[in-house]
Amino acid sequence: MRISINKIKEMKEKGEKITMLTSYDYVTAKIVDEVGIPMILVGDSLGMVVLGYESTIPVTLEEMLHHTKAVVRGTKSTMVIGDMPFMTYHLSIEQALHNAGRFIQEAGAQAVKLEGGVNVAEKVQKIVECGIPVMGHIGLTPQSINQLGGYKIQGKTVDAAAKLLKDAKALEEAGAFSVVLETVPAPLAALITREISIPTIGIGAGPDCDGEVQVINDILGSFTDFVPKHAKQYAKLANIMSTAIQQYYDEVRAGKFPTKENSFPMDESILAELKK
Ligand code: KIV
């Protein structure tokens, strides 16, 4: 049985910290699930850390569905949340419903995430009414990077902070089961967390959110193009991978691999017959 949105809401009520990590493939998701992380986000960060795009904007719905399916296949207990990519919920309520439905029906996700506050509240409400749990996402919303003018801290002025609080409340009212707060000052994230009843999941939002989300490649040190300030590297996988690949390269060239142990024998009589 997978973790439900009720369990996630209950964790806030009990003051239990909620952990979320991104994953994009079967192998990684399986490990995250086995560790017991309650929520996996198949984030559109996929575009940058897996597909090599410069931003999340080029990510397509088909790419997201493809990776969400792999994550679902690798997991048993964790809740899988599919991230709706740019322009797949912006055009109309019908478009938002149709595409949210594809994450649930085709890919097997249990919830979807979309970026925005007051501006997407009506869509959130309609998706929730159809029985699809929605996670909101406010603060630094990377799909609006061209509008925001860069990956900057959000909510630094009175007006901007008040807008974020209003966005969080609009999502709560629309029926979202939780909301990601990305790159906002820690005291503002703490205030929003106190002001709304649904869990806040921070990333670059300080220690007082109800939970934390990180991009898995950042915490494992496998994505090296840049390391965000909010991330902590618990491993340096890129170095470990590079050393292993170098060793393989050297050993094949030196004739040290493969050896007898990695090979399959053949009956001598068959070989002798063949040589006749
Ligand atoms: O796409 C993503 O990985 C995200 C998280 C950073 C919240 O949206």
mmCIF file of C-alpha atoms and ligand atoms in Angstrom:
data_model
loop_
_atom_site.group_PDB
_atom_site.id
_atom_site.type_symbol
_atom_site.label_atom_id
_atom_site.label_comp_id
_atom_site.label_asym_id
_atom_site.label_seq_id
_atom_site.Cartn_x
_atom_site.Cartn_y
_atom_site.Cartn_z
ATOM 1 C CA MET A 1 0.000 0.000 0.000
ATOM 2 C CA ARG A 2 1.419 3.393 -0.975
ATOM 3 C CA ILE A 3 1.647 6.429 1.294
ATOM 4 C CA SER A 4 -1.508 8.516 0.928
ATOM 5 C CA ILE A 5 -2.056 12.265 1.032
ATOM 6 C CA ASN A 6 -3.839 11.751 4.378
ATOM 7 C CA LYS A 7 -0.626 10.362 5.851
ATOM 8 C CA ILE A 8 1.327 13.374 4.547
ATOM 9 C CA LYS A 9 -1.194 15.812 6.070
ATOM 10 C CA GLU A 10 -1.130 13.818 9.326
ATOM 11 C CA MET A 11 2.669 14.168 9.452
ATOM 12 C CA LYS A 12 2.278 17.966 9.582
ATOM 13 C CA GLU A 13 -0.307 17.671 12.357
ATOM 14 C CA LYS A 14 2.048 15.441 14.363
ATOM 15 C CA GLY A 15 5.073 17.644 13.678
ATOM 16 C CA GLU A 16 6.891 14.827 11.822
ATOM 17 C CA LYS A 17 9.275 16.132 9.151
ATOM 18 C CA ILE A 18 8.292 15.128 5.611
ATOM 19 C CA THR A 19 11.034 14.082 3.199
ATOM 20 C CA MET A 20 10.743 14.201 -0.576
ATOM 21 C CA LEU A 21 13.372 13.483 -3.237
ATOM 22 C CA THR A 22 13.251 13.620 -6.989
ATOM 23 C CA SER A 23 13.885 10.502 -9.076
ATOM 24 C CA TYR A 24 13.649 9.918 -12.784
ATOM 25 C CA ASP A 25 14.422 6.236 -13.332
ATOM 26 C CA TYR A 26 13.613 2.724 -12.098
ATOM 27 C CA VAL A 27 16.948 1.948 -10.412
ATOM 28 C CA THR A 28 17.144 5.149 -8.372
ATOM 29 C CA ALA A 29 13.468 5.169 -7.445
ATOM 30 C CA LYS A 30 13.789 1.603 -6.139
ATOM 31 C CA ILE A 31 16.537 2.669 -3.730
ATOM 32 C CA VAL A 32 14.628 5.772 -2.597
ATOM 33 C CA ASP A 33 11.535 3.639 -1.995
ATOM 34 C CA GLU A 34 13.520 1.013 -0.056
ATOM 35 C CA VAL A 35 15.014 3.712 2.188
ATOM 36 C CA GLY A 36 11.440 4.697 3.047
ATOM 37 C CA ILE A 37 11.262 8.253 1.663
ATOM 38 C CA PRO A 38 7.497 8.907 1.633
ATOM 39 C CA MET A 39 7.270 11.015 -1.545
ATOM 40 C CA ILE A 40 9.128 10.931 -4.864
ATOM 41 C CA LEU A 41 8.747 13.862 -7.209
ATOM 42 C CA VAL A 42 9.416 13.089 -10.847
ATOM 43 C CA GLY A 43 10.413 16.719 -11.261
ATOM 44 C CA ASP A 44 10.737 18.543 -14.539
ATOM 45 C CA SER A 45 14.287 19.178 -13.277
ATOM 46 C CA LEU A 46 14.623 15.997 -15.357
ATOM 47 C CA GLY A 47 15.243 18.380 -18.231
ATOM 48 C CA MET A 48 18.423 19.735 -16.692
ATOM 49 C CA VAL A 49 19.894 16.898 -14.612
ATOM 50 C CA VAL A 50 19.044 13.982 -16.921
ATOM 51 C CA LEU A 51 18.330 15.316 -20.403
ATOM 52 C CA GLY A 52 20.894 18.128 -20.500
ATOM 53 C CA TYR A 53 18.564 21.021 -21.366
ATOM 54 C CA GLU A 54 19.494 24.504 -20.147
ATOM 55 C CA SER A 55 16.227 24.941 -18.253
ATOM 56 C CA THR A 56 13.011 23.054 -17.496
ATOM 57 C CA ILE A 57 11.130 24.892 -20.235
ATOM 58 C CA PRO A 58 11.789 22.449 -23.132
ATOM 59 C CA VAL A 59 10.591 19.415 -21.136
ATOM 60 C CA THR A 60 7.604 17.749 -22.792
ATOM 61 C CA LEU A 61 4.671 15.868 -21.325
ATOM 62 C CA GLU A 62 5.748 12.700 -23.160
ATOM 63 C CA GLU A 63 9.216 12.882 -21.566
ATOM 64 C CA MET A 64 7.668 13.350 -18.128
ATOM 65 C CA LEU A 65 5.236 10.459 -18.601
ATOM 66 C CA HIS A 66 8.029 8.167 -19.827
ATOM 67 C CA HIS A 67 10.152 8.804 -16.715
ATOM 68 C CA THR A 68 7.184 8.755 -14.337
ATOM 69 C CA LYS A 69 6.290 5.265 -15.572
ATOM 70 C CA ALA A 70 9.835 4.058 -14.817
ATOM 71 C CA VAL A 71 9.704 5.526 -11.292
ATOM 72 C CA VAL A 72 6.307 3.947 -10.623
ATOM 73 C CA ARG A 73 7.668 0.547 -11.746
ATOM 74 C CA GLY A 74 10.546 0.896 -9.273
ATOM 75 C CA THR A 75 8.437 1.753 -6.222
ATOM 76 C CA LYS A 76 5.994 0.034 -3.884
ATOM 77 C CA SER A 77 5.357 2.304 -0.891
ATOM 78 C CA THR A 78 6.313 5.835 -1.796
ATOM 79 C CA MET A 79 3.826 8.303 -3.270
ATOM 80 C CA VAL A 80 4.867 9.234 -6.815
ATOM 81 C CA ILE A 81 4.131 12.790 -7.883
ATOM 82 C CA GLY A 82 4.364 13.746 -11.549
ATOM 83 C CA ASP A 83 5.471 17.285 -12.320
ATOM 84 C CA MET A 84 3.344 18.915 -15.013
ATOM 85 C CA PRO A 85 5.739 20.578 -17.477
ATOM 86 C CA PHE A 86 5.578 24.042 -19.003
ATOM 87 C CA MET A 87 2.497 24.767 -21.127
ATOM 88 C CA THR A 88 0.704 21.531 -20.246
ATOM 89 C CA TYR A 89 -1.766 23.192 -17.820
ATOM 90 C CA HIS A 90 -1.627 26.867 -18.839
ATOM 91 C CA LEU A 91 -4.055 26.956 -21.764
ATOM 92 C CA SER A 92 -7.334 25.961 -20.140
ATOM 93 C CA ILE A 93 -8.957 24.005 -17.332
ATOM 94 C CA GLU A 94 -9.724 21.251 -19.868
ATOM 95 C CA GLN A 95 -6.057 21.019 -20.869
ATOM 96 C CA ALA A 96 -4.947 20.925 -17.223
ATOM 97 C CA LEU A 97 -7.476 18.178 -16.386
ATOM 98 C CA HIS A 98 -6.631 16.100 -19.431
ATOM 99 C CA ASN A 99 -2.884 16.194 -18.801
ATOM 100 C CA ALA A 100 -3.141 15.686 -15.027
ATOM 101 C CA GLY A 101 -5.287 12.650 -15.837
ATOM 102 C CA ARG A 102 -2.551 11.213 -18.091
ATOM 103 C CA PHE A 103 -0.063 11.241 -15.180
ATOM 104 C CA ILE A 104 -2.492 9.197 -13.086
ATOM 105 C CA GLN A 105 -4.052 6.927 -15.686
ATOM 106 C CA GLU A 106 -1.139 6.284 -18.073
ATOM 107 C CA ALA A 107 1.924 6.754 -15.903
ATOM 108 C CA GLY A 108 0.534 5.426 -12.606
ATOM 109 C CA ALA A 109 1.417 8.474 -10.470
ATOM 110 C CA GLN A 110 -0.633 9.156 -7.353
ATOM 111 C CA ALA A 111 -0.515 12.971 -7.567
ATOM 112 C CA VAL A 112 0.627 15.851 -9.772
ATOM 113 C CA LYS A 113 2.505 19.061 -9.066
ATOM 114 C CA LEU A 114 2.139 22.337 -10.882
ATOM 115 C CA GLU A 115 3.688 25.772 -10.508
ATOM 116 C CA GLY A 116 1.766 28.880 -9.488
ATOM 117 C CA GLY A 117 -0.554 30.229 -6.789
ATOM 118 C CA VAL A 118 -3.646 32.411 -7.228
ATOM 119 C CA ASN A 119 -3.197 32.191 -11.027
ATOM 120 C CA VAL A 120 -3.629 28.391 -11.080
ATOM 121 C CA ALA A 121 -6.027 28.010 -8.127
ATOM 122 C CA GLU A 122 -9.086 27.380 -10.271
ATOM 123 C CA LYS A 123 -7.276 24.660 -12.227
ATOM 124 C CA VAL A 124 -6.057 23.078 -8.987
ATOM 125 C CA GLN A 125 -9.604 23.027 -7.670
ATOM 126 C CA LYS A 126 -10.961 21.327 -10.810
ATOM 127 C CA ILE A 127 -8.167 18.725 -10.868
ATOM 128 C CA VAL A 128 -8.762 17.945 -7.177
ATOM 129 C CA GLU A 129 -12.515 17.688 -7.828
ATOM 130 C CA CYS A 130 -11.713 14.969 -10.377
ATOM 131 C CA GLY A 131 -9.991 12.978 -7.642
ATOM 132 C CA ILE A 132 -6.385 13.842 -8.475
ATOM 133 C CA PRO A 133 -4.262 15.094 -5.559
ATOM 134 C CA VAL A 134 -2.318 18.263 -6.373
ATOM 135 C CA MET A 135 0.888 19.639 -4.878
ATOM 136 C CA GLY A 136 1.388 23.372 -5.419
ATOM 137 C CA HIS A 137 4.713 25.102 -6.064
ATOM 138 C CA ILE A 138 5.389 28.783 -5.330
ATOM 139 C CA GLY A 139 8.376 31.065 -4.819
ATOM 140 C CA LEU A 140 11.026 30.453 -7.455
ATOM 141 C CA THR A 141 9.035 28.715 -10.171
ATOM 142 C CA PRO A 142 11.585 27.677 -12.816
ATOM 143 C CA GLN A 143 9.011 27.437 -15.620
ATOM 144 C CA SER A 144 8.617 31.243 -15.284
ATOM 145 C CA ILE A 145 12.346 31.925 -15.294
ATOM 146 C CA ASN A 146 12.096 34.328 -18.226
ATOM 147 C CA GLN A 147 9.455 36.338 -16.384
ATOM 148 C CA LEU A 148 11.328 36.227 -13.052
ATOM 149 C CA GLY A 149 14.553 37.345 -14.721
ATOM 150 C CA GLY A 150 16.767 34.610 -13.260
ATOM 151 C CA TYR A 151 17.074 32.084 -10.443
ATOM 152 C CA LYS A 152 16.664 34.679 -7.676
ATOM 153 C CA ILE A 153 15.375 34.618 -4.100
ATOM 154 C CA GLN A 154 11.633 35.377 -4.122
ATOM 155 C CA GLY A 155 9.473 37.226 -1.586
ATOM 156 C CA LYS A 156 12.069 39.731 -0.419
ATOM 157 C CA THR A 157 9.813 42.817 -0.349
ATOM 158 C CA VAL A 158 6.611 43.361 1.647
ATOM 159 C CA ASP A 159 4.511 43.131 -1.529
ATOM 160 C CA ALA A 160 6.297 40.047 -2.835
ATOM 161 C CA ALA A 161 6.087 38.306 0.549
ATOM 162 C CA ALA A 162 2.386 39.173 0.908
ATOM 163 C CA LYS A 163 1.776 37.789 -2.602
ATOM 164 C CA LEU A 164 3.444 34.487 -1.698
ATOM 165 C CA LEU A 165 1.315 34.177 1.441
ATOM 166 C CA LYS A 166 -1.786 34.865 -0.643
ATOM 167 C CA ASP A 167 -0.665 32.249 -3.203
ATOM 168 C CA ALA A 168 -0.152 29.640 -0.471
ATOM 169 C CA LYS A 169 -3.606 30.334 0.985
ATOM 170 C CA ALA A 170 -5.213 30.169 -2.472
ATOM 171 C CA LEU A 171 -3.666 26.732 -3.045
ATOM 172 C CA GLU A 172 -4.833 25.540 0.365
ATOM 173 C CA GLU A 173 -8.346 26.769 -0.385
ATOM 174 C CA ALA A 174 -8.306 25.154 -3.834
ATOM 175 C CA GLY A 175 -7.658 21.791 -2.188
ATOM 176 C CA ALA A 176 -3.930 21.243 -2.786
ATOM 177 C CA PHE A 177 -2.601 18.681 -0.303
ATOM 178 C CA SER A 178 0.798 20.383 0.078
ATOM 179 C CA VAL A 179 2.894 23.151 -1.403
ATOM 180 C CA VAL A 180 6.549 23.436 -2.389
ATOM 181 C CA LEU A 181 8.241 26.686 -1.313
ATOM 182 C CA GLU A 182 11.313 27.221 -3.480
ATOM 183 C CA THR A 183 14.068 29.763 -2.783
ATOM 184 C CA VAL A 184 12.289 32.046 -0.346
ATOM 185 C CA PRO A 185 13.736 33.611 2.808
ATOM 186 C CA ALA A 186 13.615 31.186 5.746
ATOM 187 C CA PRO A 187 11.530 33.472 8.032
ATOM 188 C CA LEU A 188 8.898 33.914 5.299
ATOM 189 C CA ALA A 189 8.748 30.140 4.735
ATOM 190 C CA ALA A 190 8.300 29.680 8.501
ATOM 191 C CA LEU A 191 5.452 32.214 8.524
ATOM 192 C CA ILE A 192 3.665 30.571 5.556
ATOM 193 C CA THR A 193 4.111 27.173 7.250
ATOM 194 C CA ARG A 194 2.364 28.485 10.365
ATOM 195 C CA GLU A 195 -0.393 30.222 8.403
ATOM 196 C CA ILE A 196 -1.628 27.290 6.305
ATOM 197 C CA SER A 197 -2.943 23.889 7.367
ATOM 198 C CA ILE A 198 -1.396 21.916 4.479
ATOM 199 C CA PRO A 199 2.273 20.836 4.616
ATOM 200 C CA THR A 200 4.936 23.108 3.157
ATOM 201 C CA ILE A 201 7.844 21.333 1.467
ATOM 202 C CA GLY A 202 10.879 23.586 1.243
ATOM 203 C CA ILE A 203 13.830 23.758 -1.108
ATOM 204 C CA GLY A 204 16.062 26.688 -0.340
ATOM 205 C CA ALA A 205 13.420 27.773 2.194
ATOM 206 C CA GLY A 206 15.174 27.145 5.498
ATOM 207 C CA PRO A 207 14.655 24.622 8.283
ATOM 208 C CA ASP A 208 11.132 25.519 9.422
ATOM 209 C CA CYS A 209 9.045 24.090 6.582
ATOM 210 C CA ASP A 210 7.063 20.931 7.313
ATOM 211 C CA GLY A 211 9.286 19.027 4.917
ATOM 212 C CA GLU A 212 12.203 19.219 2.507
ATOM 213 C CA VAL A 213 12.684 18.292 -1.144
ATOM 214 C CA GLN A 214 15.969 18.057 -3.010
ATOM 215 C CA VAL A 215 16.970 17.104 -6.521
ATOM 216 C CA ILE A 216 18.571 13.686 -6.048
ATOM 217 C CA ASN A 217 21.490 14.409 -8.378
ATOM 218 C CA ASP A 218 22.399 17.421 -6.201
ATOM 219 C CA ILE A 219 22.548 15.453 -2.951
ATOM 220 C CA LEU A 220 24.413 12.559 -4.586
ATOM 221 C CA GLY A 221 26.884 14.820 -6.384
ATOM 222 C CA SER A 222 26.211 13.250 -9.785
ATOM 223 C CA PHE A 223 25.232 16.508 -11.531
ATOM 224 C CA THR A 224 28.258 18.780 -11.661
ATOM 225 C CA ASP A 225 27.284 21.631 -14.013
ATOM 226 C CA PHE A 226 26.457 23.675 -10.884
ATOM 227 C CA VAL A 227 25.711 22.960 -7.222
ATOM 228 C CA PRO A 228 22.845 25.067 -5.820
ATOM 229 C CA LYS A 229 23.504 26.843 -2.498
ATOM 230 C CA HIS A 230 20.502 25.073 -0.940
ATOM 231 C CA ALA A 231 21.897 21.608 -1.701
ATOM 232 C CA LYS A 232 24.189 19.480 0.457
ATOM 233 C CA GLN A 233 26.278 16.808 -1.232
ATOM 234 C CA TYR A 234 26.023 13.569 0.758
ATOM 235 C CA ALA A 235 28.241 11.839 -1.815
ATOM 236 C CA LYS A 236 30.391 12.694 -4.798
ATOM 237 C CA LEU A 237 29.003 10.146 -7.238
ATOM 238 C CA ALA A 238 30.458 11.862 -10.300
ATOM 239 C CA ASN A 239 33.985 11.225 -8.939
ATOM 240 C CA ILE A 240 33.192 7.613 -8.041
ATOM 241 C CA MET A 241 31.721 7.021 -11.511
ATOM 242 C CA SER A 242 34.646 8.669 -13.239
ATOM 243 C CA THR A 243 37.176 6.519 -11.329
ATOM 244 C CA ALA A 244 35.279 3.315 -12.132
ATOM 245 C CA ILE A 245 34.876 4.178 -15.824
ATOM 246 C CA GLN A 246 38.573 5.089 -16.088
ATOM 247 C CA GLN A 247 39.529 1.760 -14.488
ATOM 248 C CA TYR A 248 37.318 -0.165 -16.940
ATOM 249 C CA TYR A 249 38.805 1.758 -19.871
ATOM 250 C CA ASP A 250 42.377 1.028 -18.700
ATOM 251 C CA GLU A 251 41.737 -2.662 -18.006
ATOM 252 C CA VAL A 252 40.081 -3.389 -21.368
ATOM 253 C CA ARG A 253 42.919 -1.673 -23.214
ATOM 254 C CA ALA A 254 45.510 -3.556 -21.127
ATOM 255 C CA GLY A 255 43.790 -6.933 -21.712
ATOM 256 C CA LYS A 256 43.061 -7.317 -17.974
ATOM 257 C CA PHE A 257 39.293 -7.451 -18.438
ATOM 258 C CA PRO A 258 37.415 -9.623 -19.245
ATOM 259 C CA THR A 259 39.119 -12.611 -17.574
ATOM 260 C CA LYS A 260 38.246 -16.323 -17.387
ATOM 261 C CA GLU A 261 35.852 -15.506 -14.509
ATOM 262 C CA ASN A 262 33.800 -13.258 -16.777
ATOM 263 C CA SER A 263 33.709 -15.763 -19.668
ATOM 264 C CA PHE A 264 31.646 -18.822 -20.591
ATOM 265 C CA PRO A 265 33.414 -22.202 -21.180
ATOM 266 C CA MET A 266 32.655 -24.648 -24.013
ATOM 267 C CA ASP A 267 32.828 -28.418 -24.209
ATOM 268 C CA GLU A 268 36.316 -29.306 -25.613
ATOM 269 C CA SER A 269 34.869 -32.074 -27.831
ATOM 270 C CA ILE A 270 32.553 -29.632 -29.594
ATOM 271 C CA LEU A 271 35.450 -27.317 -30.236
ATOM 272 C CA ALA A 272 37.579 -30.186 -31.544
ATOM 273 C CA GLU A 273 34.754 -31.268 -33.875
ATOM 274 C CA LEU A 274 34.445 -27.725 -35.159
ATOM 275 C CA LYS A 275 38.169 -27.519 -35.932
ATOM 276 C CA LYS A 276 38.161 -30.694 -38.100
HETATM 277 O O1 KIV B 1 11.446 19.854 -10.848
HETATM 278 C C1 KIV B 1 11.797 19.723 -9.674
HETATM 279 O O2 KIV B 1 12.679 18.930 -9.339
HETATM 280 C C2 KIV B 1 11.134 20.557 -8.686
HETATM 281 C C3 KIV B 1 11.689 20.569 -7.309
HETATM 282 C C4 KIV B 1 12.930 21.344 -7.260
HETATM 283 C C5 KIV B 1 10.689 21.044 -6.315
HETATM 284 O O3 KIV B 1 10.196 21.206 -9.007
#
